[in-house]
CSV table of C-alpha atoms in Angstrom, one decimal:
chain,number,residue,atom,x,y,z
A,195,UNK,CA,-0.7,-24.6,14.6
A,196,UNK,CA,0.2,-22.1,15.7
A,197,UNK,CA,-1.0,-22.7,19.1
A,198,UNK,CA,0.2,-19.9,20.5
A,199,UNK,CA,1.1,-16.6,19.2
A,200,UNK,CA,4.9,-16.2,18.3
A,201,UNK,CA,7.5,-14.6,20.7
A,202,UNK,CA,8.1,-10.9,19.4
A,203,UNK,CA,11.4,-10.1,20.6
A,204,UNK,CA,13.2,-6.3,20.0
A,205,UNK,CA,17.5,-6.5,19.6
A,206,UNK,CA,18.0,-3.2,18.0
A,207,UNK,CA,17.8,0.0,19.5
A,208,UNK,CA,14.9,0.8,17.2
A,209,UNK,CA,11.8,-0.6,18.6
A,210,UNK,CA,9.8,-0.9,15.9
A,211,UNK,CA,12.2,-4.0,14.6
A,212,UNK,CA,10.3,-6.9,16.0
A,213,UNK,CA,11.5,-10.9,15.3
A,214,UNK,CA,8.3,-13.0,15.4
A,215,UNK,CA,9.8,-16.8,16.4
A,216,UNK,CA,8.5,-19.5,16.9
A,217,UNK,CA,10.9,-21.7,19.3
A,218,UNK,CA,9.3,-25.3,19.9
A,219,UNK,CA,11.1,-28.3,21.1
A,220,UNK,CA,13.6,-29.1,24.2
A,221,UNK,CA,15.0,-26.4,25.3
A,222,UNK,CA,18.4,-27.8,26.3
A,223,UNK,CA,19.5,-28.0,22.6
A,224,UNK,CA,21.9,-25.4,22.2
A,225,UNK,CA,22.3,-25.9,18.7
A,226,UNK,CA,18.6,-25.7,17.1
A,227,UNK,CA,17.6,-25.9,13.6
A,228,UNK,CA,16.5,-21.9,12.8
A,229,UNK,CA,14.0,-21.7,9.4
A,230,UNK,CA,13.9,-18.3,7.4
A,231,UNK,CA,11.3,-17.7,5.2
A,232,UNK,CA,11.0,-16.2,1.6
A,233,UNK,CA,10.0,-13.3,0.4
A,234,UNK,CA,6.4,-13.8,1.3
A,235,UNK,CA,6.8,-15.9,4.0
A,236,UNK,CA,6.3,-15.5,7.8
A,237,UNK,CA,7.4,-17.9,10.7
A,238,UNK,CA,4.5,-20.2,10.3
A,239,UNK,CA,5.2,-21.4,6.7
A,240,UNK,CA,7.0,-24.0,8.4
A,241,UNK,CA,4.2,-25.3,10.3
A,242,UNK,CA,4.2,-28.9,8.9
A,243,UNK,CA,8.6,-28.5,9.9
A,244,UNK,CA,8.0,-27.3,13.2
A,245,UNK,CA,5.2,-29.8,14.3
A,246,UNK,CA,6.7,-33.0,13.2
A,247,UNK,CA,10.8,-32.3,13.8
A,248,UNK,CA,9.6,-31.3,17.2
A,249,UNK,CA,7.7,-34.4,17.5
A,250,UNK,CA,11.1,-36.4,16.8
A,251,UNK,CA,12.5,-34.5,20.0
A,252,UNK,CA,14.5,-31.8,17.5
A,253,UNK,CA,14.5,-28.5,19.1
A,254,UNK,CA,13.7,-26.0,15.8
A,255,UNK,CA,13.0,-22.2,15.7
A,256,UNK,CA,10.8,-20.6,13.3
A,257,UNK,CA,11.3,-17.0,12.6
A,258,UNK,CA,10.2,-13.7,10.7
A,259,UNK,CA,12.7,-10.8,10.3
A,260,UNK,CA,11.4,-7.5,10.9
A,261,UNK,CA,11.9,-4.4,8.3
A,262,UNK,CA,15.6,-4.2,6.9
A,263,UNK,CA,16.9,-2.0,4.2
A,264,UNK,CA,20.1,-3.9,3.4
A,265,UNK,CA,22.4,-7.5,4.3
A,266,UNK,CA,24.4,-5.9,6.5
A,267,UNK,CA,21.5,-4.4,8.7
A,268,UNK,CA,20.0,-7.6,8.5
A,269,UNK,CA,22.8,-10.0,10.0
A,270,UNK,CA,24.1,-7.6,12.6
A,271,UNK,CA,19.9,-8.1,13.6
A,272,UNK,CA,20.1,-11.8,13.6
A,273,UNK,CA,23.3,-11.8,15.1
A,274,UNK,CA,22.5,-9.7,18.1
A,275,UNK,CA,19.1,-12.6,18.1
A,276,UNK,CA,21.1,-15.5,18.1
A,277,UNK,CA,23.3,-13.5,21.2
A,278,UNK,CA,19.6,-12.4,22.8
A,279,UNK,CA,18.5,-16.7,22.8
A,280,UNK,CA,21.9,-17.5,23.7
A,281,UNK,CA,22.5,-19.2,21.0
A,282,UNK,CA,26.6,-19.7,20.1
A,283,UNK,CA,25.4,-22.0,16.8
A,284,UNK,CA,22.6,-22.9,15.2
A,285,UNK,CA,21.7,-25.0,11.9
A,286,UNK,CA,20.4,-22.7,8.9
A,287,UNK,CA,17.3,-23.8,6.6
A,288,UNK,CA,16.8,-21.2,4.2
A,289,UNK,CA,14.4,-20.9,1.6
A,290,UNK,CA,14.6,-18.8,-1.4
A,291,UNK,CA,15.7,-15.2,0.4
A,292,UNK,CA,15.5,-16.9,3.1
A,293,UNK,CA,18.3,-19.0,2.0
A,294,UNK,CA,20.1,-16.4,0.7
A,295,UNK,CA,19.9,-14.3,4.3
A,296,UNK,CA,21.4,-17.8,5.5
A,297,UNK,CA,24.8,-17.8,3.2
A,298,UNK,CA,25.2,-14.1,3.7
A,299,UNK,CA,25.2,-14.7,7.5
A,300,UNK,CA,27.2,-17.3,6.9
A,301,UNK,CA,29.7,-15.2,5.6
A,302,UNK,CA,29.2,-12.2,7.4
A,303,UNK,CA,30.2,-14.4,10.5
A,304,UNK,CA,33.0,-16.7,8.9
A,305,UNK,CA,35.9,-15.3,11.5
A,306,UNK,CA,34.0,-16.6,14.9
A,307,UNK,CA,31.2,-18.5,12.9
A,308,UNK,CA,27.6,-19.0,14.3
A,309,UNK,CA,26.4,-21.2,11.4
A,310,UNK,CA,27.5,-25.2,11.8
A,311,UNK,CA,25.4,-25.8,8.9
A,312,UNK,CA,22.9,-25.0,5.9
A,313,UNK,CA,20.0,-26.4,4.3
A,314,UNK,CA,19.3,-24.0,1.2
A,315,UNK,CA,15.6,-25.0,-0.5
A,316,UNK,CA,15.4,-22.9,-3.7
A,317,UNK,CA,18.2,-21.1,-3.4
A,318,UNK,CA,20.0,-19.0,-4.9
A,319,UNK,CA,24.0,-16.8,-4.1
A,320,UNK,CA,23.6,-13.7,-6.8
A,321,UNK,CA,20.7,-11.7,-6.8
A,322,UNK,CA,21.6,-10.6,-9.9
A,323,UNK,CA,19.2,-14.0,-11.4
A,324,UNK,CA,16.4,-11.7,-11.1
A,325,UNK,CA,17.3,-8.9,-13.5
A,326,UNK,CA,15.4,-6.2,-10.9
A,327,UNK,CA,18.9,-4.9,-9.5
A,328,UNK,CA,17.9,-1.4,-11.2
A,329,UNK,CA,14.8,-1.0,-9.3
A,330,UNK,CA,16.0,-2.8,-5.8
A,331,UNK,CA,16.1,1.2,-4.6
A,332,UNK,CA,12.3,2.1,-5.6
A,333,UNK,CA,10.9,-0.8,-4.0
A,334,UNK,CA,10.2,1.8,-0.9
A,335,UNK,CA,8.2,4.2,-2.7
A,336,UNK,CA,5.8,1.6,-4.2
A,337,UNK,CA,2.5,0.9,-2.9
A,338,UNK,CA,1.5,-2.4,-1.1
A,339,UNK,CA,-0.8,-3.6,-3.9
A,340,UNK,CA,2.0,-3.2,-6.6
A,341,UNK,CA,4.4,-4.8,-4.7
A,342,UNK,CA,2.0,-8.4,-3.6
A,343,UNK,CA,1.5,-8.3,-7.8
A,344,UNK,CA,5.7,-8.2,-8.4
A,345,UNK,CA,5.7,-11.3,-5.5
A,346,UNK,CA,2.4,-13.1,-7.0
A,347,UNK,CA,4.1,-13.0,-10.4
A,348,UNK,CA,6.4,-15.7,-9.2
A,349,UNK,CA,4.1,-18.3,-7.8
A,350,UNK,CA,3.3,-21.1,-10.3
A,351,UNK,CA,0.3,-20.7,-12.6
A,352,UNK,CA,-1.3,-23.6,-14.6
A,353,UNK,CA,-3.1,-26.5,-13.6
A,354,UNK,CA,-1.1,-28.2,-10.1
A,355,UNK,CA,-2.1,-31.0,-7.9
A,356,UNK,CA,-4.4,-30.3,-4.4
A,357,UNK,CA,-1.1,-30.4,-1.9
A,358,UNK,CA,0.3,-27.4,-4.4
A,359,UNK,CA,-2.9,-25.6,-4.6
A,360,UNK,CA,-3.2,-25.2,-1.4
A,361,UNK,CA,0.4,-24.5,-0.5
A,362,UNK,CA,0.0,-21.5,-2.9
A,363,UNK,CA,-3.2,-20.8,-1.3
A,364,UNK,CA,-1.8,-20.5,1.8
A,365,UNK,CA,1.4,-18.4,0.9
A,366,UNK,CA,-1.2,-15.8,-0.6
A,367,UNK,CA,-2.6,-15.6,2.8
A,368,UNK,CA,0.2,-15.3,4.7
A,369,UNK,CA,1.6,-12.4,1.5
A,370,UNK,CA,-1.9,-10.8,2.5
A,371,UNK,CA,-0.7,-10.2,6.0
A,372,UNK,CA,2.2,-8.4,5.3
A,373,UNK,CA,2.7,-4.5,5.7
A,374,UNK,CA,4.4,-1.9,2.6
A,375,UNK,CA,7.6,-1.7,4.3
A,376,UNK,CA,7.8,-5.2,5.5
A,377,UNK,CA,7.1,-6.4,2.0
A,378,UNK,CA,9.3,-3.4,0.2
A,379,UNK,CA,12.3,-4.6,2.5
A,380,UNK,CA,12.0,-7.9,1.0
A,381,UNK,CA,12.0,-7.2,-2.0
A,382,UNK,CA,14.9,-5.3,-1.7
A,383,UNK,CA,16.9,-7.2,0.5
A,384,UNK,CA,16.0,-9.8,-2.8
A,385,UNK,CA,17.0,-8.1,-5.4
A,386,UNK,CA,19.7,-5.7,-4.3
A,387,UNK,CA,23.0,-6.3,-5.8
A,388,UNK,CA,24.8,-9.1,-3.9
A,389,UNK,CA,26.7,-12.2,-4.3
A,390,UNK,CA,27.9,-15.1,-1.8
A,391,UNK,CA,31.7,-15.1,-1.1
A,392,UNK,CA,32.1,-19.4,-1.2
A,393,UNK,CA,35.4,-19.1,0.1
A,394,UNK,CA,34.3,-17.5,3.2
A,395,UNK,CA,31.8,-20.4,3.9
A,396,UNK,CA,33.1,-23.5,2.2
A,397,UNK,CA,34.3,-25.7,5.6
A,398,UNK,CA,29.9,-25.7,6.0
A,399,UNK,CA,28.0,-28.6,5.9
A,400,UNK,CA,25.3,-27.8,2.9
A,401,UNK,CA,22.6,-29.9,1.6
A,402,UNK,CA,20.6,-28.0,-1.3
A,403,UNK,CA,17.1,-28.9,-1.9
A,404,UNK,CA,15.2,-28.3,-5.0
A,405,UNK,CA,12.8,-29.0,-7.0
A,406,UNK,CA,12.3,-30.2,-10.5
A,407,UNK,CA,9.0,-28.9,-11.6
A,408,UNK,CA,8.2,-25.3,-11.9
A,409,UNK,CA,9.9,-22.8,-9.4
A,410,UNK,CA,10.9,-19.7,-9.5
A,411,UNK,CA,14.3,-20.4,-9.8
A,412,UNK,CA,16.0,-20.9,-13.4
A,413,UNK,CA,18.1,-23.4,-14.0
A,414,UNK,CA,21.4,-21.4,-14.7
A,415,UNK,CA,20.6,-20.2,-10.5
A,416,UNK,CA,20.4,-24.1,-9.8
A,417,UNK,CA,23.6,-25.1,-11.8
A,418,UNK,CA,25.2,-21.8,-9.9
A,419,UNK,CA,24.3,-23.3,-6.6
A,420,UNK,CA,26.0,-26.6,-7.2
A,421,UNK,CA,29.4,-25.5,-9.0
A,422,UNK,CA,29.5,-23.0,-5.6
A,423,UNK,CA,29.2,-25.9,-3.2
A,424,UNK,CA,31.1,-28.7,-4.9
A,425,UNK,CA,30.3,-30.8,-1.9
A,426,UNK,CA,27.2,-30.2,-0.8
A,427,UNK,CA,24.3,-33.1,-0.4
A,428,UNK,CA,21.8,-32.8,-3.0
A,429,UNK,CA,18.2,-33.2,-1.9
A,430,UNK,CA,16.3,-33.1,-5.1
A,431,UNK,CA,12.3,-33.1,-5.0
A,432,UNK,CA,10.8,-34.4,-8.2
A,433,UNK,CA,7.9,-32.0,-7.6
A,434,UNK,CA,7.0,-29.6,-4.6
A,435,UNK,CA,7.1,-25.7,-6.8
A,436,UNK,CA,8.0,-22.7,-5.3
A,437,UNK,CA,7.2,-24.2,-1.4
A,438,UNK,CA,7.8,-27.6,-1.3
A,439,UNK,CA,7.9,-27.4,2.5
A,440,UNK,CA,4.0,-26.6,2.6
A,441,UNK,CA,3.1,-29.4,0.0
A,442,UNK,CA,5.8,-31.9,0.3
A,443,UNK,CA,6.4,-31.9,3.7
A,444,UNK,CA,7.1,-35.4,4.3
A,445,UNK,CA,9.8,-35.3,1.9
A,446,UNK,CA,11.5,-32.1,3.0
A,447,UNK,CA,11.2,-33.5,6.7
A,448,UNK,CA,13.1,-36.6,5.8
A,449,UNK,CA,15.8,-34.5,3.6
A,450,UNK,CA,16.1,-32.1,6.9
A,451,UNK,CA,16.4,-34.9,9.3
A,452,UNK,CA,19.0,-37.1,7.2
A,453,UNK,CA,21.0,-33.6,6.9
A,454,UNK,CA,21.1,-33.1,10.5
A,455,UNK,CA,21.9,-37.0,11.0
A,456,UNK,CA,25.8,-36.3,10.8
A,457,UNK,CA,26.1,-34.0,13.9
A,458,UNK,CA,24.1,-36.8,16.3
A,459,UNK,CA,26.1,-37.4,19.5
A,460,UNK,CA,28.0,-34.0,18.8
A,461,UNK,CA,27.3,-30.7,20.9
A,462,UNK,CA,26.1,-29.6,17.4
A,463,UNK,CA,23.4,-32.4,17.2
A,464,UNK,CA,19.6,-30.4,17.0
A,465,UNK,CA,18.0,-33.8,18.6
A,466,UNK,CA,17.5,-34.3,22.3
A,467,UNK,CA,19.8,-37.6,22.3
A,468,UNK,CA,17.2,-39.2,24.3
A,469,UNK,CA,15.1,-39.5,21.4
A,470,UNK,CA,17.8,-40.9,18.9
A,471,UNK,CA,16.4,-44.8,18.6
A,472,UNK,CA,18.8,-47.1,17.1
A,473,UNK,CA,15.8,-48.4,15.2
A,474,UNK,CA,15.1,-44.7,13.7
A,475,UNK,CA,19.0,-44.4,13.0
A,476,UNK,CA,18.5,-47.7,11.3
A,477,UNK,CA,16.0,-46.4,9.4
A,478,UNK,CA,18.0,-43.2,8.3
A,479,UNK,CA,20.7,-45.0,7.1
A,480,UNK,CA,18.9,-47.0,4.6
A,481,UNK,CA,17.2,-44.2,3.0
A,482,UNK,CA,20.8,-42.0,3.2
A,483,UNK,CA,21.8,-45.3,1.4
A,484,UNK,CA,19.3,-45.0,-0.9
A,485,UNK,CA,19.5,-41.5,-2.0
A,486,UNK,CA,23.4,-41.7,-2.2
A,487,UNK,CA,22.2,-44.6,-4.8
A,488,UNK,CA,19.8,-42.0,-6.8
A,489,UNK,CA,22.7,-39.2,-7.0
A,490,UNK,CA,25.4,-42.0,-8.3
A,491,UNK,CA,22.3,-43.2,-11.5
């Protein structure tokens, strides 16, 4: 992966705004499961997602946003994507500022809503947690370099396990391949001041994933998560850092595909129904049953 090199695909009336996707998986799902990437990320950190959901028959969309300034900028974009695909709703996995991008658009289209539901890995709903509000407007002027060392400073340090390694080692690569502005937006986009309106977004499906090693996130922006979404599913990995999708795939697969169990044999299900075995259903409900016996310990 990637086999082939991703769609680029122009909404704005400014050409040089490109969306890199990849779309994989049956094409009659009008309700796919869309992945935005962090910071650093670019459509095919999801790899490991796209290859093996597809392979279950779900139809999933990786995608990289092109250079935007502010939130606003950035959901009309996606908005005017989704209308481009023809795409009334989709399912949101989010991770980090990718997540974040998800609850804004979330809210930003809560009067004729496009989201059915989120997944938020590593999430967070204030940017305010990363005490860089006061410099969100110079991130422009900086040079590449300075900026790859402000991103770099958040990815774990210390000794970690193979899997983690090279789930770092691979973010770094795919961090390599990204431009000044592309990178600057990000940043900014990250750490301009902004906070989640829950009320606007509360009738969503959520499952939060996280992690309970060393991420970037502190624990204050975890406990903030869960008092915002009473009633979200908790997917909690024991380990996985900053990118548990890249090093604990399996797990984050599973979480994804038990989260998307509750809208099988709906118009919103992301599954060809075809491919929805009684025997894998079977499956799902035991561990569902066993995770729902992990969050009541």
């Amino acid at each position: 992966f990637p086999p082939s090199l991703p769609l680029q695909i122009i909404v704005d009336d400014d050409d040089s705004k490109v969306w890199s996707l990849y779309d994989a998986g049956p094409r009659s799902i009008r309700c796919p499961l869309i992945f935005l990437p962090p910071v650093s990320g670019t459509a095919d950190v999801f790899f490991q997602q796209v290859l093996a959901l597809t392979g279950w028959g779900y139809r999933v969309i990786a995608l990289q946003y092109p250079v935007y300034w502010d939130h606003l900028e950035f959901c009309d974009g996606f908005r005017k994507l989704l209308d481009h695909l023809q795409l009334d709703k989709v399912h949101l996995f989010g991770a980090s500022l990718g997540g974040f991008l998800a609850q804004k658009f979330a809210e930003y289209t809560h009067k004729s809503p496009r989201v059915q539901s989120l997944i938020l890995c590593n999430s967070f709903s204030d940017t305010s947690i990363f005490n860089q509000t006061w410099t969100a407007n110079s991130f422009w002027l900086m040079p590449a370099f300075m900026l790859k060392k402000i991103v770099l400073g958040n990815f774990a340090s210390g000794p970690l396990d193979p899997e983690m390694a090279d789930g770092i080692d691979f973010m770094v690569d795919r961090l390599e391949s990204l431009g000044q502005s592309e990178l600057a937006s990000r940043l900014t986009l990250n750490c301009q001041n902004s906070y989640v309106e829950p009320h606007k977004i509360r009738d969503i499906p959520v499952t939060i994933m996280d992690v309970f090693d060393q991420s970037a996130l502190s624990t204050e922006a975890k406990e903030e998560m869960y008092k915002l979404y009473p009633n979200a599913r908790r997917a909690h990995l024991k380990t996985g850092g900053n990118f548990p999708y890249l090093c604990r795939s399996a797990e984050v697969n599973l979480y994804i595909q038990i989260h998307l169990l509750q809208f099988h044999g709906t118009r919103y299900a992301a599954i060809d129904p075809s491919m929805v075995s009684a025997e894998e259903l079977e499956v799902q409900k035991i561990s569902l049953h066993t995770s729902n016996e992990q969050d009541e310990q």
